[in-house]
Amino acid sequence: MRGFAGARMERIAASAGVNKQLLFYYYHSKRGLFQTVLKRGESELETALAAIPMASGSPLERLRDVLSALFEFLERHPQLVALLSHAERLDAAPFASPVRRLVVLLAEGQGLGLVRDDLDPHMAAAQALVLMLGYLRLEPLIAASAPPLGADEPALRERWRHAAVDLVVHGVRAPAE
Amino acid sequence: MRGFAGARMERIAASAGVNKQLLFYYYHSKRGLFQTVLKRGESELETALAAIPMASGSPLERLRDVLSALFEFLERHPQLVALLSHAERLDAAPFASPVRRLVVLLAEGQGLGLVRDDLDPHMAAAQALVLMLGYLRLEPLIAASAPPLGADEPALRERWRHAAVDLVVHGVRAPAE
DNA sequence: GATTTCCTCAACCAATTGGTTGAGGAAATG
DNA sequence: CATTTCCTCAACCAATTGGTTGAGGAAATC
């Protein structure tokens, strides 16, 4: 909304319980502060995502688990997602590892004939991520589009997660013959 | 990136081939200019989306067509999407009509047994939209996550559209018995 | 040809804001 | 107790920028 130029050093300082000069003392400039914060946010996100536990079971079951864990993590760190996506820094770096895991799972599923052969694992993995990320970025739109549940936000998130995981799993699954 | 506060009236004027004073003459203030532009963008998007042609065929075929048309439209108007989503104005208004159409198609498909019964049409419709919108917002991430195709952007979009439509159609389809 | 409409040029103003400077307090640390 | 480290307070500055004013040119309209 307000962007970098709209951010006020004094407001940041006040909100941090310190004074403006301290920010300049530590970060030298507004840009310096933001670069530091973004860098920290990126690595925070990256390590947390790398820590999503390895699931067990068939590739499709593990796909379920990874997707659920991914969504739950993003859900628990909305500021991080907002910060990084607002900064247009949502490049490969922070999400590379979970996407790679999804790609591997999908390819493995293809090898076992569980996943459609005409599917590009890279595309599907990126789309799964978009589905998870999309909720946080477009919540108002979603709430307005969905039934009266609009107000009950936590339940809506649950439903979104569930439906998104289902959509992906059904969407990649090889059709029964 | 730079946000409202980062926008410069003189830069806007220069880029429009006029001078600063003219902007103030017509829009009275910076806020006024932005409100006008946003309002115009919203209605532009809305009417264009409402004009997506009614397809024919089975609900799933029509779903394909509507999704493709939706993505192609969004693709052709990236500035609009960027503007509205940057302004956090992506609420119900502009996207209500296409989402509603998707909901109707999905419900119809459920009635015919073509679409999974355990699926909430509202959720699935919103998720389909997110999948289409997501590309434009997350292109760098996607390009970086996908195979060497990263550089060849138009082809990547084609592939994304195709894969996304496939994912949705397969994802909502009732499993063959 | 007169007038209205639309637009430009140039100069200007007040407020905001990133960033600085320097003196000094408080709490560790030695 | 002395000193270093960390932080605050207060005042200040230069640059930017939204917004204004007023005189005037050019083209349409009458």
GROMACS .gro file of C-alpha atoms (C1' of nucleotides) in nm:
model
  414
    1MET     CA    1   0.000   0.000   0.000
    2ARG     CA    2   0.236   0.268   0.120
    3GLY     CA    3   0.557   0.105   0.008
    4PHE     CA    4   0.913   0.183   0.095
    5ALA     CA    5   0.879   0.556   0.042
    6GLY     CA    6   0.572   0.558   0.264
    7ALA     CA    7   0.749   0.401   0.557
    8ARG     CA    8   0.851   0.650   0.824
    9MET     CA    9   1.168   0.600   1.018
   10GLU     CA   10   1.018   0.762   1.324
   11ARG     CA   11   0.714   0.542   1.315
   12ILE     CA   12   0.932   0.237   1.289
   13ALA     CA   13   1.145   0.357   1.575
   14ALA     CA   14   0.846   0.434   1.792
   15SER     CA   15   0.690   0.102   1.713
   16ALA     CA   16   1.016  -0.062   1.811
   17GLY     CA   17   1.029   0.133   2.135
   18VAL     CA   18   1.345   0.320   2.047
   19ASN     CA   19   1.424   0.652   1.891
   20LYS     CA   20   1.504   0.745   1.536
   21GLN     CA   21   1.872   0.806   1.590
   22LEU     CA   22   1.927   0.452   1.706
   23LEU     CA   23   1.803   0.317   1.377
   24PHE     CA   24   2.049   0.532   1.191
   25TYR     CA   25   2.320   0.435   1.433
   26TYR     CA   26   2.270   0.066   1.363
   27TYR     CA   27   2.156   0.061   1.003
   28HIS     CA   28   2.311   0.377   0.871
   29SER     CA   29   2.021   0.457   0.641
   30LYS     CA   30   1.663   0.371   0.561
   31ARG     CA   31   1.779   0.150   0.280
   32GLY     CA   32   2.023  -0.020   0.510
   33LEU     CA   33   1.750  -0.100   0.759
   34PHE     CA   34   1.527  -0.246   0.492
   35GLN     CA   35   1.798  -0.449   0.333
   36THR     CA   36   1.886  -0.597   0.670
   37VAL     CA   37   1.525  -0.675   0.753
   38LEU     CA   38   1.461  -0.832   0.415
   39LYS     CA   39   1.772  -1.040   0.429
   40ARG     CA   40   1.680  -1.165   0.774
   41GLY     CA   41   1.326  -1.240   0.660
   42GLU     CA   42   1.447  -1.437   0.365
   43SER     CA   43   1.677  -1.657   0.563
   44GLU     CA   44   1.417  -1.700   0.836
   45LEU     CA   45   1.166  -1.820   0.582
   46GLU     CA   46   1.418  -2.040   0.414
   47THR     CA   47   1.536  -2.223   0.723
   48ALA     CA   48   1.183  -2.265   0.851
   49LEU     CA   49   1.071  -2.411   0.520
   50ALA     CA   50   1.367  -2.643   0.508
   51ALA     CA   51   1.260  -2.773   0.847
   52ILE     CA   52   0.929  -2.908   0.723
   53PRO     CA   53   0.950  -3.270   0.832
   54MET     CA   54   1.003  -3.550   0.587
   55ALA     CA   55   0.679  -3.740   0.568
   56SER     CA   56   0.639  -4.108   0.502
   57GLY     CA   57   0.396  -4.312   0.297
   58SER     CA   58   0.315  -4.313  -0.072
   59PRO     CA   59   0.424  -4.013  -0.276
   60LEU     CA   60   0.069  -3.882  -0.283
   61GLU     CA   61   0.036  -3.910   0.091
   62ARG     CA   62   0.366  -3.734   0.139
   63LEU     CA   63   0.252  -3.471  -0.107
   64ARG     CA   64  -0.050  -3.412   0.115
   65ASP     CA   65   0.167  -3.377   0.420
   66VAL     CA   66   0.418  -3.142   0.264
   67LEU     CA   67   0.147  -2.920   0.124
   68SER     CA   68  -0.036  -2.905   0.455
   69ALA     CA   69   0.282  -2.824   0.642
   70LEU     CA   70   0.372  -2.560   0.390
   71PHE     CA   71   0.038  -2.388   0.418
   72GLU     CA   72   0.039  -2.407   0.794
   73PHE     CA   73   0.379  -2.250   0.809
   74LEU     CA   74   0.289  -1.967   0.574
   75GLU     CA   75  -0.028  -1.916   0.772
   76ARG     CA   76   0.170  -1.880   1.091
   77HIS     CA   77   0.402  -1.621   0.939
   78PRO     CA   78   0.184  -1.386   0.742
   79GLN     CA   79   0.405  -1.083   0.805
   80LEU     CA   80   0.699  -1.260   0.652
   81VAL     CA   81   0.508  -1.354   0.342
   82ALA     CA   82   0.364  -1.007   0.314
   83LEU     CA   83   0.701  -0.844   0.359
   84LEU     CA   84   0.878  -1.058   0.105
   85SER     CA   85   0.603  -1.049  -0.151
   86HIS     CA   86   0.554  -0.678  -0.107
   87ALA     CA   87   0.925  -0.629  -0.162
   88GLU     CA   88   0.896  -0.830  -0.481
   89ARG     CA   89   1.160  -1.053  -0.343
   90LEU     CA   90   0.961  -1.369  -0.383
   91ASP     CA   91   1.222  -1.503  -0.618
   92ALA     CA   92   1.374  -1.844  -0.618
   93ALA     CA   93   1.577  -1.811  -0.304
   94PRO     CA   94   1.331  -1.858  -0.017
   95PHE     CA   95   1.099  -2.104  -0.186
   96ALA     CA   96   1.346  -2.306  -0.382
   97SER     CA   97   1.370  -2.587  -0.130
   98PRO     CA   98   1.000  -2.665  -0.081
   99VAL     CA   99   0.935  -2.640  -0.453
  100ARG     CA  100   1.217  -2.880  -0.516
  101ARG     CA  101   1.069  -3.123  -0.269
  102LEU     CA  102   0.735  -3.106  -0.442
  103VAL     CA  103   0.899  -3.162  -0.777
  104VAL     CA  104   1.077  -3.469  -0.648
  105LEU     CA  105   0.761  -3.611  -0.499
  106LEU     CA  106   0.568  -3.558  -0.818
  107ALA     CA  107   0.838  -3.712  -1.033
  108GLU     CA  108   0.855  -4.006  -0.799
  109GLY     CA  109   0.479  -4.041  -0.827
  110GLN     CA  110   0.509  -4.041  -1.203
  111GLY     CA  111   0.763  -4.320  -1.184
  112LEU     CA  112   0.515  -4.527  -0.988
  113GLY     CA  113   0.230  -4.446  -1.221
  114LEU     CA  114   0.045  -4.259  -0.947
  115VAL     CA  115   0.080  -3.919  -1.110
  116ARG     CA  116  -0.036  -3.819  -1.456
  117ASP     CA  117   0.236  -3.859  -1.714
  118ASP     CA  118   0.137  -3.552  -1.911
  119LEU     CA  119   0.214  -3.333  -1.611
  120ASP     CA  120   0.524  -3.123  -1.572
  121PRO     CA  121   0.636  -3.164  -1.211
  122HIS     CA  122   0.795  -2.819  -1.208
  123MET     CA  123   0.478  -2.651  -1.321
  124ALA     CA  124   0.258  -2.846  -1.085
  125ALA     CA  125   0.489  -2.777  -0.792
  126ALA     CA  126   0.492  -2.405  -0.863
  127GLN     CA  127   0.116  -2.409  -0.897
  128ALA     CA  128   0.075  -2.585  -0.568
  129LEU     CA  129   0.287  -2.318  -0.405
  130VAL     CA  130   0.087  -2.043  -0.570
  131LEU     CA  131  -0.228  -2.201  -0.435
  132MET     CA  132  -0.090  -2.193  -0.084
  133LEU     CA  133   0.056  -1.844  -0.112
  134GLY     CA  134  -0.245  -1.711  -0.291
  135TYR     CA  135  -0.470  -1.739   0.008
  136LEU     CA  136  -0.268  -1.500   0.219
  137ARG     CA  137  -0.242  -1.245  -0.058
  138LEU     CA  138  -0.603  -1.261  -0.170
  139GLU     CA  139  -0.794  -1.335   0.146
  140PRO     CA  140  -1.048  -1.053   0.104
  141LEU     CA  141  -1.129  -1.163  -0.247
  142ILE     CA  142  -1.168  -1.520  -0.136
  143ALA     CA  143  -1.378  -1.436   0.163
  144ALA     CA  144  -1.605  -1.227  -0.055
  145SER     CA  145  -1.634  -1.500  -0.316
  146ALA     CA  146  -1.708  -1.781  -0.075
  147PRO     CA  147  -2.042  -1.839   0.099
  148PRO     CA  148  -2.151  -1.656   0.417
  149LEU     CA  149  -1.848  -1.800   0.586
  150GLY     CA  150  -1.669  -1.479   0.502
  151ALA     CA  151  -1.651  -1.356   0.858
  152ASP     CA  152  -1.526  -1.675   1.016
  153GLU     CA  153  -1.169  -1.638   0.907
  154PRO     CA  154  -0.991  -1.923   1.084
  155ALA     CA  155  -1.245  -2.173   0.957
  156LEU     CA  156  -1.210  -2.030   0.609
  157ARG     CA  157  -0.838  -2.087   0.620
  158GLU     CA  158  -0.891  -2.443   0.727
  159ARG     CA  159  -1.129  -2.501   0.445
  160TRP     CA  160  -0.897  -2.338   0.199
  161ARG     CA  161  -0.607  -2.550   0.303
  162HIS     CA  162  -0.813  -2.865   0.284
  163ALA     CA  163  -0.966  -2.780  -0.052
  164ALA     CA  164  -0.635  -2.669  -0.200
  165VAL     CA  165  -0.457  -2.985  -0.097
  166ASP     CA  166  -0.744  -3.188  -0.237
  167LEU     CA  167  -0.740  -2.997  -0.561
  168VAL     CA  168  -0.370  -3.057  -0.610
  169VAL     CA  169  -0.378  -3.422  -0.515
  170HIS     CA  170  -0.676  -3.495  -0.734
  171GLY     CA  171  -0.533  -3.275  -1.004
  172VAL     CA  172  -0.203  -3.456  -1.033
  173ARG     CA  173  -0.329  -3.807  -0.975
  174ALA     CA  174  -0.321  -4.046  -1.268
  175PRO     CA  175  -0.677  -4.132  -1.372
  176ALA     CA  176  -0.790  -4.478  -1.268
  177GLU     CA  177  -0.802  -4.706  -1.570
  178MET     CA  178   0.768  -0.158  -0.457
  179ARG     CA  179   0.757   0.215  -0.419
  180GLY     CA  180   0.390   0.244  -0.338
  181PHE     CA  181   0.165   0.545  -0.331
  182ALA     CA  182   0.405   0.762  -0.137
  183GLY     CA  183   0.682   0.674  -0.377
  184ALA     CA  184   0.490   0.789  -0.681
  185ARG     CA  185   0.591   1.133  -0.805
  186MET     CA  186   0.338   1.364  -0.955
  187GLU     CA  187   0.596   1.514  -1.185
  188ARG     CA  188   0.709   1.177  -1.310
  189ILE     CA  189   0.351   1.081  -1.381
  190ALA     CA  190   0.294   1.408  -1.560
  191ALA     CA  191   0.609   1.373  -1.767
  192SER     CA  192   0.526   1.017  -1.853
  193ALA     CA  193   0.184   1.135  -1.964
  194GLY     CA  194   0.334   1.412  -2.172
  195VAL     CA  195   0.179   1.691  -1.971
  196ASN     CA  196   0.289   1.905  -1.682
  197LYS     CA  197   0.229   1.872  -1.313
  198GLN     CA  198  -0.021   2.153  -1.286
  199LEU     CA  199  -0.255   1.986  -1.528
  200LEU     CA  200  -0.283   1.685  -1.303
  201PHE     CA  201  -0.380   1.903  -1.012
  202TYR     CA  202  -0.620   2.093  -1.232
  203TYR     CA  203  -0.806   1.777  -1.327
  204TYR     CA  204  -0.769   1.559  -1.021
  205HIS     CA  205  -0.726   1.817  -0.750
  206SER     CA  206  -0.478   1.608  -0.552
  207LYS     CA  207  -0.256   1.307  -0.566
  208ARG     CA  208  -0.518   1.105  -0.387
  209GLY     CA  209  -0.780   1.223  -0.631
  210LEU     CA  210  -0.573   1.110  -0.926
  211PHE     CA  211  -0.520   0.769  -0.777
  212GLN     CA  212  -0.880   0.721  -0.680
  213THR     CA  213  -0.988   0.806  -1.032
  214VAL     CA  214  -0.734   0.575  -1.189
  215LEU     CA  215  -0.825   0.289  -0.958
  216LYS     CA  216  -1.193   0.332  -1.013
  217ARG     CA  217  -1.144   0.331  -1.388
  218GLY     CA  218  -0.923   0.025  -1.366
  219GLU     CA  219  -1.179  -0.163  -1.164
  220SER     CA  220  -1.463  -0.099  -1.402
  221GLU     CA  221  -1.242  -0.170  -1.702
  222LEU     CA  222  -1.150  -0.506  -1.557
  223GLU     CA  223  -1.506  -0.580  -1.462
  224THR     CA  224  -1.662  -0.511  -1.800
  225ALA     CA  225  -1.386  -0.696  -1.982
  226LEU     CA  226  -1.432  -0.999  -1.760
  227ALA     CA  227  -1.805  -0.993  -1.802
  228ALA     CA  228  -1.747  -1.006  -2.177
  229ILE     CA  229  -1.581  -1.345  -2.169
  230PRO     CA  230  -1.795  -1.541  -2.415
  231MET     CA  231  -2.034  -1.807  -2.300
  232ALA     CA  232  -1.889  -2.137  -2.409
  233SER     CA  233  -2.082  -2.444  -2.510
  234GLY     CA  234  -2.035  -2.813  -2.443
  235SER     CA  235  -2.022  -3.014  -2.125
  236PRO     CA  236  -1.965  -2.824  -1.800
  237LEU     CA  237  -1.605  -2.944  -1.790
  238GLU     CA  238  -1.541  -2.828  -2.143
  239ARG     CA  239  -1.696  -2.494  -2.065
  240LEU     CA  240  -1.485  -2.477  -1.752
  241ARG     CA  241  -1.178  -2.519  -1.969
  242ASP     CA  242  -1.289  -2.242  -2.199
  243VAL     CA  243  -1.374  -1.996  -1.925
  244LEU     CA  244  -1.047  -2.058  -1.745
  245SER     CA  245  -0.846  -2.016  -2.063
  246ALA     CA  246  -1.026  -1.697  -2.152
  247LEU     CA  247  -0.979  -1.564  -1.802
  248PHE     CA  248  -0.608  -1.628  -1.804
  249GLU     CA  249  -0.567  -1.484  -2.151
  250PHE     CA  250  -0.745  -1.171  -2.050
  251LEU     CA  251  -0.540  -1.124  -1.735
  252GLU     CA  252  -0.230  -1.191  -1.938
  253ARG     CA  253  -0.321  -0.920  -2.182
  254HIS     CA  254  -0.374  -0.665  -1.905
  255PRO     CA  255  -0.091  -0.711  -1.660
  256GLN     CA  256  -0.078  -0.345  -1.560
  257LEU     CA  257  -0.439  -0.359  -1.453
  258VAL     CA  258  -0.387  -0.664  -1.241
  259ALA     CA  259  -0.071  -0.518  -1.094
  260LEU     CA  260  -0.238  -0.188  -1.018
  261LEU     CA  261  -0.541  -0.338  -0.852
  262SER     CA  262  -0.354  -0.597  -0.659
  263HIS     CA  263  -0.090  -0.351  -0.552
  264ALA     CA  264  -0.363  -0.122  -0.429
  265GLU     CA  265  -0.506  -0.408  -0.228
  266ARG     CA  266  -0.827  -0.353  -0.410
  267LEU     CA  267  -0.859  -0.707  -0.533
  268ASP     CA  268  -1.180  -0.747  -0.341
  269ALA     CA  269  -1.500  -0.898  -0.461
  270ALA     CA  270  -1.601  -0.624  -0.700
  271PRO     CA  271  -1.393  -0.682  -1.012
  272PHE     CA  272  -1.376  -1.060  -0.993
  273ALA     CA  273  -1.720  -1.138  -0.868
  274SER     CA  274  -1.867  -1.217  -1.205
  275PRO     CA  275  -1.611  -1.468  -1.335
  276VAL     CA  276  -1.597  -1.640  -0.999
  277ARG     CA  277  -1.971  -1.670  -1.002
  278ARG     CA  278  -1.959  -1.825  -1.346
  279LEU     CA  279  -1.707  -2.079  -1.231
  280VAL     CA  280  -1.919  -2.161  -0.930
  281VAL     CA  281  -2.223  -2.218  -1.148
  282LEU     CA  282  -2.030  -2.441  -1.385
  283LEU     CA  283  -1.891  -2.648  -1.102
  284ALA     CA  284  -2.227  -2.688  -0.935
  285GLU     CA  285  -2.379  -2.787  -1.266
  286GLY     CA  286  -2.102  -3.041  -1.309
  287GLN     CA  287  -2.180  -3.179  -0.966
  288GLY     CA  288  -2.544  -3.216  -1.063
  289LEU     CA  289  -2.437  -3.425  -1.360
  290GLY     CA  290  -2.196  -3.632  -1.158
  291LEU     CA  291  -1.900  -3.496  -1.351
  292VAL     CA  292  -1.751  -3.306  -1.059
  293ARG     CA  293  -1.649  -3.447  -0.722
  294ASP     CA  294  -1.927  -3.422  -0.470
  295ASP     CA  295  -1.697  -3.348  -0.178
  296LEU     CA  296  -1.589  -3.026  -0.347
  297ASP     CA  297  -1.708  -2.681  -0.250
  298PRO     CA  298  -1.770  -2.494  -0.577
  299HIS     CA  299  -1.697  -2.160  -0.414
  300MET     CA  300  -1.362  -2.274  -0.287
  301ALA     CA  301  -1.266  -2.440  -0.611
  302ALA     CA  302  -1.368  -2.136  -0.813
  303ALA     CA  303  -1.164  -1.905  -0.596
  304GLN     CA  304  -0.869  -2.140  -0.619
  305ALA     CA  305  -0.892  -2.152  -0.993
  306LEU     CA  306  -0.884  -1.774  -1.000
  307VAL     CA  307  -0.587  -1.765  -0.766
  308LEU     CA  308  -0.407  -2.004  -0.997
  309MET     CA  309  -0.465  -1.772  -1.291
  310LEU     CA  310  -0.379  -1.455  -1.101
  311GLY     CA  311  -0.084  -1.611  -0.927
  312TYR     CA  312   0.120  -1.639  -1.238
  313LEU     CA  313   0.128  -1.269  -1.300
  314ARG     CA  314   0.219  -1.189  -0.944
  315LEU     CA  315   0.481  -1.458  -0.902
  316GLU     CA  316   0.636  -1.488  -1.243
  317PRO     CA  317   0.997  -1.456  -1.126
  318LEU     CA  318   0.949  -1.725  -0.867
  319ILE     CA  319   0.788  -1.953  -1.119
  320ALA     CA  320   1.047  -1.890  -1.386
  321ALA     CA  321   1.319  -1.966  -1.135
  322SER     CA  322   1.149  -2.283  -1.016
  323ALA     CA  323   1.076  -2.424  -1.358
  324PRO     CA  324   1.334  -2.588  -1.585
  325PRO     CA  325   1.569  -2.394  -1.817
  326LEU     CA  326   1.267  -2.247  -1.985
  327GLY     CA  327   1.303  -1.952  -1.751
  328ALA     CA  328   1.410  -1.708  -2.019
  329ASP     CA  329   1.145  -1.790  -2.275
  330GLU     CA  330   0.866  -1.604  -2.108
  331PRO     CA  331   0.580  -1.626  -2.357
  332ALA     CA  332   0.618  -2.001  -2.383
  333LEU     CA  333   0.628  -2.024  -2.007
  334ARG     CA  334   0.296  -1.843  -1.986
  335GLU     CA  335   0.146  -2.078  -2.237
  336ARG     CA  336   0.264  -2.374  -2.041
  337TRP     CA  337   0.138  -2.227  -1.718
  338ARG     CA  338  -0.204  -2.164  -1.860
  339HIS     CA  339  -0.224  -2.511  -2.001
  340ALA     CA  340  -0.100  -2.681  -1.686
  341ALA     CA  341  -0.322  -2.471  -1.461
  342VAL     CA  342  -0.634  -2.546  -1.659
  343ASP     CA  343  -0.543  -2.913  -1.658
  344LEU     CA  344  -0.479  -2.910  -1.286
  345VAL     CA  345  -0.817  -2.757  -1.215
  346VAL     CA  346  -1.011  -2.978  -1.453
  347HIS     CA  347  -0.846  -3.294  -1.327
  348GLY     CA  348  -0.870  -3.167  -0.973
  349VAL     CA  349  -1.243  -3.115  -0.976
  350ARG     CA  350  -1.339  -3.411  -1.194
  351ALA     CA  351  -1.526  -3.693  -1.027
  352PRO     CA  352  -1.307  -4.005  -1.018
  353ALA     CA  353  -1.403  -4.268  -1.272
  354GLU     CA  354  -1.569  -4.560  -1.097
  355DG     C1'  355  -1.270   3.856  -3.483
  356DA     C1'  356  -1.395   3.783  -3.011
  357DT     C1'  357  -1.428   3.460  -2.655
  358DT     C1'  358  -1.403   3.063  -2.419
  359DT     C1'  359  -1.160   2.634  -2.329
  360DC     C1'  360  -0.752   2.392  -2.256
  361DC     C1'  361  -0.308   2.382  -2.151
  362DT     C1'  362   0.195   2.548  -2.044
  363DC     C1'  363   0.571   2.804  -1.807
  364DA     C1'  364   0.794   2.985  -1.422
  365DA     C1'  365   0.831   3.089  -0.978
  366DC     C1'  366   0.703   2.998  -0.527
  367DC     C1'  367   0.559   2.802  -0.047
  368DA     C1'  368   0.500   2.519   0.355
  369DA     C1'  369   0.542   2.089   0.533
  370DT     C1'  370   0.758   1.668   0.567
  371DT     C1'  371   1.140   1.382   0.637
  372DG     C1'  372   1.593   1.142   0.591
  373DG     C1'  373   1.990   1.218   0.818
  374DT     C1'  374   2.335   1.471   1.144
  375DT     C1'  375   2.551   1.652   1.559
  376DG     C1'  376   2.673   1.675   2.022
  377DA     C1'  377   2.594   1.660   2.503
  378DG     C1'  378   2.476   1.352   2.854
  379DG     C1'  379   2.261   0.951   3.135
  380DA     C1'  380   2.259   0.471   3.280
  381DA     C1'  381   2.422   0.035   3.304
  382DA     C1'  382   2.753  -0.297   3.239
  383DT     C1'  383   3.244  -0.402   3.245
  384DG     C1'  384   3.694  -0.362   3.404
  385DC     C1'  385   3.578   0.381   4.118
  386DA     C1'  386   3.685   0.452   3.629
  387DT     C1'  387   3.567   0.351   3.176
  388DT     C1'  388   3.354   0.185   2.799
  389DT     C1'  389   2.920   0.064   2.573
  390DC     C1'  390   2.462   0.158   2.461
  391DC     C1'  391   2.115   0.453   2.422
  392DT     C1'  392   1.827   0.902   2.467
  393DC     C1'  393   1.708   1.398   2.414
  394DA     C1'  394   1.690   1.813   2.173
  395DA     C1'  395   1.786   2.087   1.820
  396DC     C1'  396   1.898   2.136   1.359
  397DC     C1'  397   1.962   2.109   0.825
  398DA     C1'  398   1.903   2.041   0.338
  399DA     C1'  399   1.641   1.836   0.008
  400DT     C1'  400   1.228   1.684  -0.163
  401DT     C1'  401   0.766   1.737  -0.292
  402DG     C1'  402   0.256   1.814  -0.286
  403DG     C1'  403   0.018   2.191  -0.401
  404DT     C1'  404  -0.065   2.705  -0.544
  405DT     C1'  405  -0.074   3.128  -0.814
  406DG     C1'  406  -0.095   3.402  -1.206
  407DA     C1'  407   0.027   3.538  -1.655
  408DG     C1'  408  -0.011   3.397  -2.114
  409DG     C1'  409  -0.032   3.102  -2.564
  410DA     C1'  410  -0.293   2.824  -2.895
  411DA     C1'  411  -0.676   2.621  -3.072
  412DA     C1'  412  -1.134   2.549  -3.105
  413DT     C1'  413  -1.601   2.760  -3.073
  414DC     C1'  414  -1.915   3.119  -3.145
   0.00000   0.00000   0.00000
